[in-house]
């Protein structure tokens, strides 16, 4: 529970026009909203700067995980990146489909708030698309030097 300090309430009662007094009140109220997870319009916030609340996290994650799997299908089956990313993505997608409760899903995924998990999925989708361009599973253009990993040189 969040409580506004008595000093702030007395400032309001006196009708003060002091700028510092108003600053104290604003800090109290904004801290109260931050602690309780409420925004001025009554919606919850993530509490993370620049990361907005997603109204439909299950749908968003379902779409992102499906897109990741679609991109991975274009990568050869024997590529390590495809094999392990596909396994992890399928596990996460199954959790999203099975668990309708946001808090329980956050606990199962162990990636922070669902908005953070969405950001991670967006980054994975971006990486999967880049891997398609880079093609790290193809043979090297030329053989590396024999002492490439020797240290110190």
Coordinates of C-alpha atoms in Angstrom, one line a residue, residues 56-145:
X56 CA -2.5 -8.8 -25.3
X57 CA 0.8 -10.4 -24.4
X58 CA -0.4 -14.0 -25.1
X59 CA -1.4 -13.1 -28.7
X60 CA 1.8 -11.1 -29.3
X61 CA 4.0 -13.9 -28.0
X62 CA 2.1 -16.5 -30.0
X63 CA 2.6 -14.4 -33.2
X64 CA 6.3 -13.8 -32.5
X65 CA 7.1 -17.4 -31.7
X66 CA 5.3 -18.6 -34.8
X67 CA 7.3 -16.1 -36.9
X68 CA 10.5 -17.3 -35.4
X69 CA 9.6 -20.9 -36.2
X70 CA 8.7 -20.0 -39.8
X71 CA 12.1 -18.4 -40.2
X72 CA 13.9 -21.4 -38.6
X73 CA 12.2 -23.7 -41.1
X74 CA 14.3 -22.1 -43.9
X75 CA 17.5 -22.9 -42.1
X76 CA 19.0 -26.4 -42.7
X77 CA 17.9 -29.0 -40.1
X78 CA 21.4 -29.9 -39.1
X79 CA 22.4 -26.3 -38.2
X80 CA 22.9 -26.0 -34.4
X81 CA 21.2 -22.6 -34.3
X82 CA 18.0 -24.0 -35.8
X83 CA 18.0 -27.1 -33.7
X84 CA 18.4 -25.4 -30.3
X85 CA 16.4 -22.2 -31.0
X86 CA 13.5 -24.3 -32.4
X87 CA 13.5 -26.5 -29.3
X88 CA 13.4 -23.5 -26.9
X89 CA 10.8 -21.6 -29.0
X90 CA 8.5 -24.6 -29.2
X91 CA 8.8 -25.0 -25.4
X92 CA 7.9 -21.3 -24.8
X93 CA 5.1 -21.4 -27.3
X94 CA 3.6 -24.4 -25.6
X95 CA 3.7 -22.5 -22.3
X96 CA 2.0 -19.5 -23.8
X97 CA -0.8 -21.7 -25.3
X98 CA -1.3 -23.7 -22.0
X99 CA -1.2 -20.9 -19.4
X100 CA -3.8 -18.1 -19.6
X101 CA -2.8 -16.4 -16.4
X102 CA -0.2 -13.6 -17.0
X103 CA 1.6 -13.9 -13.6
X104 CA 1.9 -17.7 -13.8
X105 CA 3.2 -17.5 -17.4
X106 CA 5.8 -14.9 -16.3
X107 CA 6.9 -17.4 -13.6
X108 CA 7.1 -20.3 -16.0
X109 CA 9.0 -18.4 -18.7
X110 CA 11.5 -17.0 -16.2
X111 CA 12.2 -14.0 -18.4
X112 CA 10.9 -11.2 -16.3
X113 CA 7.6 -9.4 -17.2
X114 CA 5.8 -10.6 -20.3
X115 CA 6.7 -7.3 -21.9
X116 CA 10.4 -8.2 -21.4
X117 CA 9.8 -11.6 -22.9
X118 CA 8.1 -10.0 -25.9
X119 CA 11.2 -7.8 -26.4
X120 CA 13.4 -10.9 -26.1
X121 CA 11.2 -12.7 -28.7
X122 CA 11.4 -9.7 -31.1
X123 CA 15.2 -9.7 -30.7
X124 CA 15.3 -13.5 -31.4
X125 CA 13.2 -13.0 -34.6
X126 CA 15.6 -10.3 -35.7
X127 CA 18.6 -12.6 -35.1
X128 CA 16.9 -15.5 -36.9
X129 CA 16.4 -13.3 -40.0
X130 CA 20.1 -12.1 -39.8
X131 CA 21.2 -15.7 -39.5
X132 CA 19.4 -16.4 -42.8
X133 CA 21.5 -13.7 -44.4
X134 CA 24.8 -14.7 -42.8
X135 CA 24.4 -18.5 -43.3
X136 CA 27.0 -19.5 -40.7
X137 CA 26.2 -23.2 -41.4
X138 CA 27.8 -23.0 -44.9
X139 CA 31.5 -24.0 -45.3
X140 CA 34.1 -21.2 -45.0
X141 CA 35.2 -19.4 -48.1
X142 CA 38.8 -20.2 -47.3
X143 CA 40.5 -22.3 -44.6
X144 CA 41.5 -20.4 -41.5
X145 CA 45.2 -20.2 -40.6

